[in-house]
PDB file of C-alpha atoms in Angstrom:
ATOM      1  CA  UNK A   1      16.687  24.963  16.846  1.00  0.00           C
ATOM      2  CA  UNK A   2      16.553  27.445  13.959  1.00  0.00           C
ATOM      3  CA  UNK A   3      20.275  26.940  13.352  1.00  0.00           C
ATOM      4  CA  UNK A   4      19.824  23.151  13.298  1.00  0.00           C
ATOM      5  CA  UNK A   5      17.066  23.387  10.712  1.00  0.00           C
ATOM      6  CA  UNK A   6      19.312  25.576   8.575  1.00  0.00           C
ATOM      7  CA  UNK A   7      22.059  22.961   8.808  1.00  0.00           C
ATOM      8  CA  UNK A   8      19.510  20.308   7.853  1.00  0.00           C
ATOM      9  CA  UNK A   9      18.727  22.276   4.722  1.00  0.00           C
ATOM     10  CA  UNK A  10      22.445  22.148   3.921  1.00  0.00           C
ATOM     11  CA  UNK A  11      22.507  18.334   4.352  1.00  0.00           C
ATOM     12  CA  UNK A  12      24.920  18.582   7.285  1.00  0.00           C
ATOM     13  CA  UNK A  13      23.402  15.634   9.084  1.00  0.00           C
ATOM     14  CA  UNK A  14      26.312  14.910  11.417  1.00  0.00           C
ATOM     15  CA  UNK A  15      26.284  18.486  12.699  1.00  0.00           C
ATOM     16  CA  UNK A  16      22.508  18.430  13.036  1.00  0.00           C
ATOM     17  CA  UNK A  17      22.581  15.244  15.085  1.00  0.00           C
ATOM     18  CA  UNK A  18      25.383  16.464  17.345  1.00  0.00           C
ATOM     19  CA  UNK A  19      23.683  19.827  17.880  1.00  0.00           C
ATOM     20  CA  UNK A  20      20.309  18.228  18.537  1.00  0.00           C
ATOM     21  CA  UNK A  21      21.805  15.854  21.092  1.00  0.00           C
ATOM     22  CA  UNK A  22      23.429  18.803  22.867  1.00  0.00           C
ATOM     23  CA  UNK A  23      20.138  20.695  22.851  1.00  0.00           C
ATOM     24  CA  UNK A  24      18.329  17.659  24.219  1.00  0.00           C
ATOM     25  CA  UNK A  25      20.775  17.499  27.144  1.00  0.00           C
ATOM     26  CA  UNK A  26      20.455  21.234  27.749  1.00  0.00           C
ATOM     27  CA  UNK A  27      16.670  21.016  27.712  1.00  0.00           C
ATOM     28  CA  UNK A  28      16.818  18.900  30.842  1.00  0.00           C
ATOM     29  CA  UNK A  29      18.198  21.908  32.722  1.00  0.00           C
ATOM     30  CA  UNK A  30      15.421  24.324  31.754  1.00  0.00           C
ATOM     31  CA  UNK A  31      13.514  25.713  34.711  1.00  0.00           C
ATOM     32  CA  UNK A  32      10.079  25.141  33.240  1.00  0.00           C
ATOM     33  CA  UNK A  33       9.780  21.385  33.131  1.00  0.00           C
ATOM     34  CA  UNK A  34       7.019  21.329  30.524  1.00  0.00           C
ATOM     35  CA  UNK A  35       9.038  23.556  28.204  1.00  0.00           C
ATOM     36  CA  UNK A  36      12.126  21.425  28.757  1.00  0.00           C
ATOM     37  CA  UNK A  37      10.306  18.209  27.870  1.00  0.00           C
ATOM     38  CA  UNK A  38       8.902  19.725  24.672  1.00  0.00           C
ATOM     39  CA  UNK A  39      12.306  20.982  23.554  1.00  0.00           C
ATOM     40  CA  UNK A  40      13.865  17.599  24.360  1.00  0.00           C
ATOM     41  CA  UNK A  41      11.243  15.802  22.260  1.00  0.00           C
ATOM     42  CA  UNK A  42      11.822  18.082  19.285  1.00  0.00           C
ATOM     43  CA  UNK A  43      15.592  17.794  19.618  1.00  0.00           C
ATOM     44  CA  UNK A  44      15.457  14.009  19.828  1.00  0.00           C
ATOM     45  CA  UNK A  45      13.139  13.848  16.822  1.00  0.00           C
ATOM     46  CA  UNK A  46      15.582  15.942  14.787  1.00  0.00           C
ATOM     47  CA  UNK A  47      18.584  13.925  15.965  1.00  0.00           C
ATOM     48  CA  UNK A  48      17.001  10.616  14.988  1.00  0.00           C
ATOM     49  CA  UNK A  49      15.874  11.996  11.622  1.00  0.00           C
ATOM     50  CA  UNK A  50      19.431  13.165  10.915  1.00  0.00           C
ATOM     51  CA  UNK A  51      20.856   9.784  11.882  1.00  0.00           C
ATOM     52  CA  UNK A  52      18.362   8.094   9.577  1.00  0.00           C
ATOM     53  CA  UNK A  53      19.080  10.440   6.651  1.00  0.00           C
ATOM     54  CA  UNK A  54      22.785   9.745   7.042  1.00  0.00           C
ATOM     55  CA  UNK A  55      22.220   5.985   7.088  1.00  0.00           C
ATOM     56  CA  UNK A  56      22.348   5.106  10.779  1.00  0.00           C
ATOM     57  CA  UNK A  57      18.641   4.498  11.169  1.00  0.00           C
ATOM     58  CA  UNK A  58      18.998   1.009  12.627  1.00  0.00           C
ATOM     59  CA  UNK A  59      20.894   2.470  15.581  1.00  0.00           C
ATOM     60  CA  UNK A  60      18.032   4.792  16.518  1.00  0.00           C
ATOM     61  CA  UNK A  61      15.146   2.410  15.837  1.00  0.00           C
ATOM     62  CA  UNK A  62      14.480   1.729  19.531  1.00  0.00           C
ATOM     63  CA  UNK A  63      14.705   5.442  20.281  1.00  0.00           C
ATOM     64  CA  UNK A  64      12.126   6.201  17.600  1.00  0.00           C
ATOM     65  CA  UNK A  65       9.761   3.595  18.979  1.00  0.00           C
ATOM     66  CA  UNK A  66      10.168   4.990  22.508  1.00  0.00           C
ATOM     67  CA  UNK A  67       9.445   8.507  21.257  1.00  0.00           C
ATOM     68  CA  UNK A  68       6.341   7.257  19.468  1.00  0.00           C
ATOM     69  CA  UNK A  69       5.062   5.660  22.656  1.00  0.00           C
ATOM     70  CA  UNK A  70       5.743   8.816  24.689  1.00  0.00           C
ATOM     71  CA  UNK A  71       3.912  11.084  22.245  1.00  0.00           C
ATOM     72  CA  UNK A  72       0.970   8.805  21.481  1.00  0.00           C
ATOM     73  CA  UNK A  73      -2.292  10.482  22.403  1.00  0.00           C
ATOM     74  CA  UNK A  74      -0.765  13.957  22.460  1.00  0.00           C
ATOM     75  CA  UNK A  75      -2.823  16.912  21.296  1.00  0.00           C
ATOM     76  CA  UNK A  76      -1.712  20.158  19.681  1.00  0.00           C
ATOM     77  CA  UNK A  77       1.776  20.460  18.162  1.00  0.00           C
ATOM     78  CA  UNK A  78       2.708  17.103  19.671  1.00  0.00           C
ATOM     79  CA  UNK A  79       0.471  15.367  17.125  1.00  0.00           C
ATOM     80  CA  UNK A  80       2.388  16.827  14.180  1.00  0.00           C
ATOM     81  CA  UNK A  81       5.728  15.939  15.775  1.00  0.00           C
ATOM     82  CA  UNK A  82       4.526  12.382  16.334  1.00  0.00           C
ATOM     83  CA  UNK A  83       3.673  11.979  12.654  1.00  0.00           C
ATOM     84  CA  UNK A  84       7.113  13.279  11.660  1.00  0.00           C
ATOM     85  CA  UNK A  85       8.706  10.722  13.980  1.00  0.00           C
ATOM     86  CA  UNK A  86       6.578   7.929  12.552  1.00  0.00           C
ATOM     87  CA  UNK A  87       7.602   8.970   9.047  1.00  0.00           C
ATOM     88  CA  UNK A  88      11.246   8.619  10.085  1.00  0.00           C
ATOM     89  CA  UNK A  89      10.391   5.225  11.586  1.00  0.00           C
ATOM     90  CA  UNK A  90       8.912   4.236   8.241  1.00  0.00           C
ATOM     91  CA  UNK A  91      12.197   5.090   6.495  1.00  0.00           C
ATOM     92  CA  UNK A  92      14.121   2.862   8.904  1.00  0.00           C
ATOM     93  CA  UNK A  93      11.694  -0.028   8.413  1.00  0.00           C
ATOM     94  CA  UNK A  94      12.204   0.221   4.654  1.00  0.00           C
ATOM     95  CA  UNK A  95      15.979   0.309   5.112  1.00  0.00           C
ATOM     96  CA  UNK A  96      15.707  -2.822   7.242  1.00  0.00           C
ATOM     97  CA  UNK A  97      13.667  -4.642   4.599  1.00  0.00           C
ATOM     98  CA  UNK A  98      10.520  -4.606   6.752  1.00  0.00           C
ATOM     99  CA  UNK A  99       8.394  -3.300   3.913  1.00  0.00           C
ATOM    100  CA  UNK A 100       5.009  -4.627   4.998  1.00  0.00           C
ATOM    101  CA  UNK A 101       5.431  -2.969   8.390  1.00  0.00           C
ATOM    102  CA  UNK A 102       6.509   0.257   6.695  1.00  0.00           C
ATOM    103  CA  UNK A 103       3.399   0.171   4.519  1.00  0.00           C
ATOM    104  CA  UNK A 104       1.127  -0.364   7.527  1.00  0.00           C
ATOM    105  CA  UNK A 105       2.789   2.512   9.367  1.00  0.00           C
ATOM    106  CA  UNK A 106       2.466   4.782   6.352  1.00  0.00           C
ATOM    107  CA  UNK A 107      -1.221   4.082   5.861  1.00  0.00           C
ATOM    108  CA  UNK A 108      -1.900   4.870   9.525  1.00  0.00           C
ATOM    109  CA  UNK A 109       0.056   8.126   9.307  1.00  0.00           C
ATOM    110  CA  UNK A 110      -1.847   9.151   6.154  1.00  0.00           C
ATOM    111  CA  UNK A 111      -5.150   8.583   7.965  1.00  0.00           C
ATOM    112  CA  UNK A 112      -3.978  10.733  10.878  1.00  0.00           C
ATOM    113  CA  UNK A 113      -2.761  13.443   8.501  1.00  0.00           C
ATOM    114  CA  UNK A 114      -6.236  13.615   6.961  1.00  0.00           C
ATOM    115  CA  UNK A 115      -7.603  14.615  10.358  1.00  0.00           C
ATOM    116  CA  UNK A 116      -4.957  17.350  10.727  1.00  0.00           C
ATOM    117  CA  UNK A 117      -5.193  18.962   7.288  1.00  0.00           C
ATOM    118  CA  UNK A 118      -7.823  21.475   8.352  1.00  0.00           C
ATOM    119  CA  UNK A 119      -5.738  22.566  11.349  1.00  0.00           C
ATOM    120  CA  UNK A 120      -2.148  22.870  10.111  1.00  0.00           C
ATOM    121  CA  UNK A 121      -0.328  22.578   6.757  1.00  0.00           C
ATOM    122  CA  UNK A 122       0.971  19.002   6.603  1.00  0.00           C
ATOM    123  CA  UNK A 123       1.414  18.501   2.843  1.00  0.00           C
ATOM    124  CA  UNK A 124       5.204  18.162   3.177  1.00  0.00           C
ATOM    125  CA  UNK A 125       4.900  15.320   5.697  1.00  0.00           C
ATOM    126  CA  UNK A 126       2.199  13.710   3.564  1.00  0.00           C
ATOM    127  CA  UNK A 127       4.362  13.732   0.419  1.00  0.00           C
ATOM    128  CA  UNK A 128       7.315  12.307   2.314  1.00  0.00           C
ATOM    129  CA  UNK A 129       5.119   9.498   3.666  1.00  0.00           C
ATOM    130  CA  UNK A 130       3.799   8.802   0.164  1.00  0.00           C
ATOM    131  CA  UNK A 131       7.355   8.566  -1.196  1.00  0.00           C
ATOM    132  CA  UNK A 132       8.176   6.093   1.563  1.00  0.00           C
ATOM    133  CA  UNK A 133       4.992   4.189   0.727  1.00  0.00           C
ATOM    134  CA  UNK A 134       6.188   3.830  -2.884  1.00  0.00           C
ATOM    135  CA  UNK A 135       9.405   2.297  -1.541  1.00  0.00           C
ATOM    136  CA  UNK A 136       7.465  -0.069   0.713  1.00  0.00           C
ATOM    137  CA  UNK A 137       5.274  -1.222  -2.188  1.00  0.00           C
ATOM    138  CA  UNK A 138       8.279  -1.767  -4.464  1.00  0.00           C
ATOM    139  CA  UNK A 139       9.918  -3.731  -1.668  1.00  0.00           C
ATOM    140  CA  UNK A 140       6.913  -6.079  -1.751  1.00  0.00           C
ATOM    141  CA  UNK A 141       7.041  -6.356  -5.562  1.00  0.00           C
ATOM    142  CA  UNK A 142       3.760  -4.447  -5.859  1.00  0.00           C
ATOM    143  CA  UNK A 143       5.194  -2.300  -8.609  1.00  0.00           C
ATOM    144  CA  UNK A 144       1.945  -1.340 -10.358  1.00  0.00           C
ATOM    145  CA  UNK A 145       0.592   0.116  -7.107  1.00  0.00           C
ATOM    146  CA  UNK A 146       3.875   1.908  -6.487  1.00  0.00           C
ATOM    147  CA  UNK A 147       3.751   3.414  -9.973  1.00  0.00           C
ATOM    148  CA  UNK A 148       0.221   4.704  -9.420  1.00  0.00           C
ATOM    149  CA  UNK A 149       1.153   6.380  -6.123  1.00  0.00           C
ATOM    150  CA  UNK A 150       4.295   7.942  -7.593  1.00  0.00           C
ATOM    151  CA  UNK A 151       2.611   9.230 -10.752  1.00  0.00           C
ATOM    152  CA  UNK A 152      -0.399  10.517  -8.854  1.00  0.00           C
ATOM    153  CA  UNK A 153       1.648  12.633  -6.467  1.00  0.00           C
ATOM    154  CA  UNK A 154       4.650  13.811  -8.490  1.00  0.00           C
ATOM    155  CA  UNK A 155       2.797  16.849  -9.927  1.00  0.00           C
ATOM    156  CA  UNK A 156       2.331  18.348  -6.461  1.00  0.00           C
ATOM    157  CA  UNK A 157       5.685  17.320  -4.992  1.00  0.00           C
ATOM    158  CA  UNK A 158       8.339  19.833  -4.044  1.00  0.00           C
ATOM    159  CA  UNK A 159      12.016  19.868  -3.125  1.00  0.00           C
ATOM    160  CA  UNK A 160      13.352  16.489  -1.973  1.00  0.00           C
ATOM    161  CA  UNK A 161      10.002  14.730  -2.376  1.00  0.00           C
ATOM    162  CA  UNK A 162      10.239  15.277  -6.144  1.00  0.00           C
ATOM    163  CA  UNK A 163      13.509  13.319  -6.230  1.00  0.00           C
ATOM    164  CA  UNK A 164      12.178  10.552  -3.985  1.00  0.00           C
ATOM    165  CA  UNK A 165       8.938  10.078  -5.925  1.00  0.00           C
ATOM    166  CA  UNK A 166      10.750  10.320  -9.266  1.00  0.00           C
ATOM    167  CA  UNK A 167      13.230   7.634  -8.243  1.00  0.00           C
ATOM    168  CA  UNK A 168      10.376   5.526  -6.900  1.00  0.00           C
ATOM    169  CA  UNK A 169       8.628   5.801 -10.254  1.00  0.00           C
ATOM    170  CA  UNK A 170      11.768   4.648 -12.104  1.00  0.00           C
ATOM    171  CA  UNK A 171      12.125   1.713  -9.716  1.00  0.00           C
ATOM    172  CA  UNK A 172       8.471   0.743 -10.135  1.00  0.00           C
ATOM    173  CA  UNK A 173       8.924   0.659 -13.908  1.00  0.00           C
ATOM    174  CA  UNK A 174      12.075  -1.433 -13.557  1.00  0.00           C
ATOM    175  CA  UNK A 175      10.174  -3.830 -11.340  1.00  0.00           C
ATOM    176  CA  UNK A 176       7.647  -4.373 -14.132  1.00  0.00           C
ATOM    177  CA  UNK A 177      10.398  -5.015 -16.667  1.00  0.00           C
ATOM    178  CA  UNK A 178       9.570  -1.769 -18.475  1.00  0.00           C
ATOM    179  CA  UNK A 179      13.226  -0.854 -18.807  1.00  0.00           C
ATOM    180  CA  UNK A 180      12.901   1.462 -21.812  1.00  0.00           C
ATOM    181  CA  UNK A 181      10.306   3.549 -19.982  1.00  0.00           C
ATOM    182  CA  UNK A 182      12.363   3.482 -16.799  1.00  0.00           C
ATOM    183  CA  UNK A 183      15.473   4.731 -18.574  1.00  0.00           C
ATOM    184  CA  UNK A 184      13.534   7.441 -20.396  1.00  0.00           C
ATOM    185  CA  UNK A 185      12.001   8.592 -17.114  1.00  0.00           C
ATOM    186  CA  UNK A 186      15.348   8.512 -15.312  1.00  0.00           C
ATOM    187  CA  UNK A 187      16.920  10.710 -17.978  1.00  0.00           C
ATOM    188  CA  UNK A 188      13.927  12.987 -18.438  1.00  0.00           C
ATOM    189  CA  UNK A 189      14.592  14.930 -15.262  1.00  0.00           C
ATOM    190  CA  UNK A 190      17.221  14.661 -12.552  1.00  0.00           C
ATOM    191  CA  UNK A 191      15.740  16.567  -9.623  1.00  0.00           C
ATOM    192  CA  UNK A 192      18.259  17.364  -6.873  1.00  0.00           C
ATOM    193  CA  UNK A 193      17.435  15.015  -4.041  1.00  0.00           C
ATOM    194  CA  UNK A 194      19.917  16.086  -1.430  1.00  0.00           C
ATOM    195  CA  UNK A 195      22.475  13.963   0.300  1.00  0.00           C
ATOM    196  CA  UNK A 196      20.033  11.381   1.651  1.00  0.00           C
ATOM    197  CA  UNK A 197      19.102  10.426  -1.930  1.00  0.00           C
ATOM    198  CA  UNK A 198      22.732   9.841  -2.953  1.00  0.00           C
ATOM    199  CA  UNK A 199      23.096   6.954  -5.381  1.00  0.00           C
ATOM    200  CA  UNK A 200      19.364   6.200  -5.621  1.00  0.00           C
ATOM    201  CA  UNK A 201      18.654   7.430  -9.121  1.00  0.00           C
ATOM    202  CA  UNK A 202      22.029   6.213 -10.376  1.00  0.00           C
ATOM    203  CA  UNK A 203      21.286   2.701  -9.149  1.00  0.00           C
ATOM    204  CA  UNK A 204      17.808   2.738 -10.690  1.00  0.00           C
ATOM    205  CA  UNK A 205      19.339   3.910 -13.968  1.00  0.00           C
ATOM    206  CA  UNK A 206      21.908   1.106 -13.814  1.00  0.00           C
ATOM    207  CA  UNK A 207      19.117  -1.433 -13.286  1.00  0.00           C
ATOM    208  CA  UNK A 208      17.302  -0.136 -16.378  1.00  0.00           C
ATOM    209  CA  UNK A 209      20.473  -0.238 -18.483  1.00  0.00           C
ATOM    210  CA  UNK A 210      21.230  -3.742 -17.210  1.00  0.00           C
ATOM    211  CA  UNK A 211      17.721  -4.858 -18.125  1.00  0.00           C
ATOM    212  CA  UNK A 212      18.220  -3.532 -21.645  1.00  0.00           C
ATOM    213  CA  UNK A 213      21.484  -5.426 -21.998  1.00  0.00           C
ATOM    214  CA  UNK A 214      23.705  -2.328 -22.014  1.00  0.00           C
ATOM    215  CA  UNK A 215      26.263  -3.899 -19.723  1.00  0.00           C
ATOM    216  CA  UNK A 216      29.101  -1.371 -20.029  1.00  0.00           C
ATOM    217  CA  UNK A 217      26.768   1.593 -19.483  1.00  0.00           C
ATOM    218  CA  UNK A 218      25.078  -0.185 -16.602  1.00  0.00           C
ATOM    219  CA  UNK A 219      28.436  -0.879 -14.979  1.00  0.00           C
ATOM    220  CA  UNK A 220      29.493   2.764 -15.346  1.00  0.00           C
ATOM    221  CA  UNK A 221      26.215   3.972 -13.816  1.00  0.00           C
ATOM    222  CA  UNK A 222      26.506   1.495 -10.944  1.00  0.00           C
ATOM    223  CA  UNK A 223      30.100   2.515 -10.221  1.00  0.00           C
ATOM    224  CA  UNK A 224      29.131   6.178 -10.174  1.00  0.00           C
ATOM    225  CA  UNK A 225      26.221   5.424  -7.845  1.00  0.00           C
ATOM    226  CA  UNK A 226      28.507   3.464  -5.537  1.00  0.00           C
ATOM    227  CA  UNK A 227      30.967   6.362  -5.454  1.00  0.00           C
ATOM    228  CA  UNK A 228      28.165   8.746  -4.496  1.00  0.00           C
ATOM    229  CA  UNK A 229      26.962   6.392  -1.763  1.00  0.00           C
ATOM    230  CA  UNK A 230      30.419   5.981  -0.271  1.00  0.00           C
ATOM    231  CA  UNK A 231      31.119   9.699  -0.461  1.00  0.00           C
ATOM    232  CA  UNK A 232      27.928  11.059   1.033  1.00  0.00           C
ATOM    233  CA  UNK A 233      26.399   8.288   3.173  1.00  0.00           C
ATOM    234  CA  UNK A 234      27.491   6.576   6.358  1.00  0.00           C
ATOM    235  CA  UNK A 235      29.163   3.196   5.749  1.00  0.00           C
ATOM    236  CA  UNK A 236      26.260   1.554   7.607  1.00  0.00           C
ATOM    237  CA  UNK A 237      23.691   2.858   5.130  1.00  0.00           C
ATOM    238  CA  UNK A 238      22.050  -0.163   3.425  1.00  0.00           C
ATOM    239  CA  UNK A 239      22.340   1.548   0.062  1.00  0.00           C
ATOM    240  CA  UNK A 240      26.120   1.226   0.148  1.00  0.00           C
ATOM    241  CA  UNK A 241      25.926  -2.577   0.258  1.00  0.00           C
ATOM    242  CA  UNK A 242      23.099  -2.600  -2.276  1.00  0.00           C
ATOM    243  CA  UNK A 243      25.265  -0.629  -4.700  1.00  0.00           C
ATOM    244  CA  UNK A 244      28.092  -3.157  -4.225  1.00  0.00           C
ATOM    245  CA  UNK A 245      25.652  -6.023  -4.848  1.00  0.00           C
ATOM    246  CA  UNK A 246      24.253  -4.396  -7.967  1.00  0.00           C
ATOM    247  CA  UNK A 247      27.719  -3.729  -9.370  1.00  0.00           C
ATOM    248  CA  UNK A 248      28.798  -7.303  -8.680  1.00  0.00           C
ATOM    249  CA  UNK A 249      25.720  -8.671 -10.466  1.00  0.00           C
ATOM    250  CA  UNK A 250      26.360  -6.490 -13.520  1.00  0.00           C
ATOM    251  CA  UNK A 251      30.077  -7.253 -13.767  1.00  0.00           C
ATOM    252  CA  UNK A 252      29.404 -10.985 -13.331  1.00  0.00           C
ATOM    253  CA  UNK A 253      27.041 -10.892 -16.301  1.00  0.00           C
ATOM    254  CA  UNK A 254      24.126 -12.161 -14.234  1.00  0.00           C
ATOM    255  CA  UNK A 255      20.600 -11.528 -15.542  1.00  0.00           C
ATOM    256  CA  UNK A 256      18.708  -8.618 -14.002  1.00  0.00           C
ATOM    257  CA  UNK A 257      17.093  -9.367 -10.668  1.00  0.00           C
ATOM    258  CA  UNK A 258      13.879  -7.732  -9.548  1.00  0.00           C
ATOM    259  CA  UNK A 259      14.158  -4.124  -8.490  1.00  0.00           C
ATOM    260  CA  UNK A 260      13.210  -5.088  -4.943  1.00  0.00           C
ATOM    261  CA  UNK A 261      16.260  -7.352  -4.754  1.00  0.00           C
ATOM    262  CA  UNK A 262      18.688  -4.945  -6.373  1.00  0.00           C
ATOM    263  CA  UNK A 263      17.868  -1.628  -4.783  1.00  0.00           C
ATOM    264  CA  UNK A 264      16.222  -0.475  -1.614  1.00  0.00           C
ATOM    265  CA  UNK A 265      14.253   2.767  -1.620  1.00  0.00           C
ATOM    266  CA  UNK A 266      14.554   5.239   1.156  1.00  0.00           C
TER     267      UNK A 266
END
């Protein structure tokens, strides 16, 4: 498991998923049944998270929901694992355009995390959920709320959550038609977001440039974002098609659409 987490840190999602699936199968042969079940749960949770990060979340949606049902009501470490799984489920719901459901899931997870804070450190899960909540709010055109959540939590974010919240902030500004502010924010910092964030900030930047009427710059940014998506994400990742749609809108000279229509967040 330690090796798989190291590979995760290197964004090697395909290797993580394959290794986690192998570990899950091996766990079934462990002598101590309770230990085997626990290992299998953790391995399956990691495998589904890797599939989601790569862009194959729709294929593991049923698996995530089954895992959630199996772990519901668990005490101890199982509670933390359940919240991680539900966070992954939230990402998939956003990818599938089911933003209201993603929001509801996120709010429930945040309430559960509040009850765990005094027992274990869960700030990393919390920040990830909040970044997903920003995406869910933007997806419902509730951009002012999304901006408030992003701004309020960026100062304490770390690693990949900085990139996710930063991109969410840019998207929330785009959604309000505040393109100058969005572009300034997008160019102010470019936190490394890892492979799962590929194309996100580039697409948000292209939307801002498009809104300002800088068509050639917007097209260049959209093309670069599309290249990143196709290079680093699975072809099934919704962001790949969203990048194509955004580029087509810009090259056709169409007026800017709302951020929720042009770019998904996850």
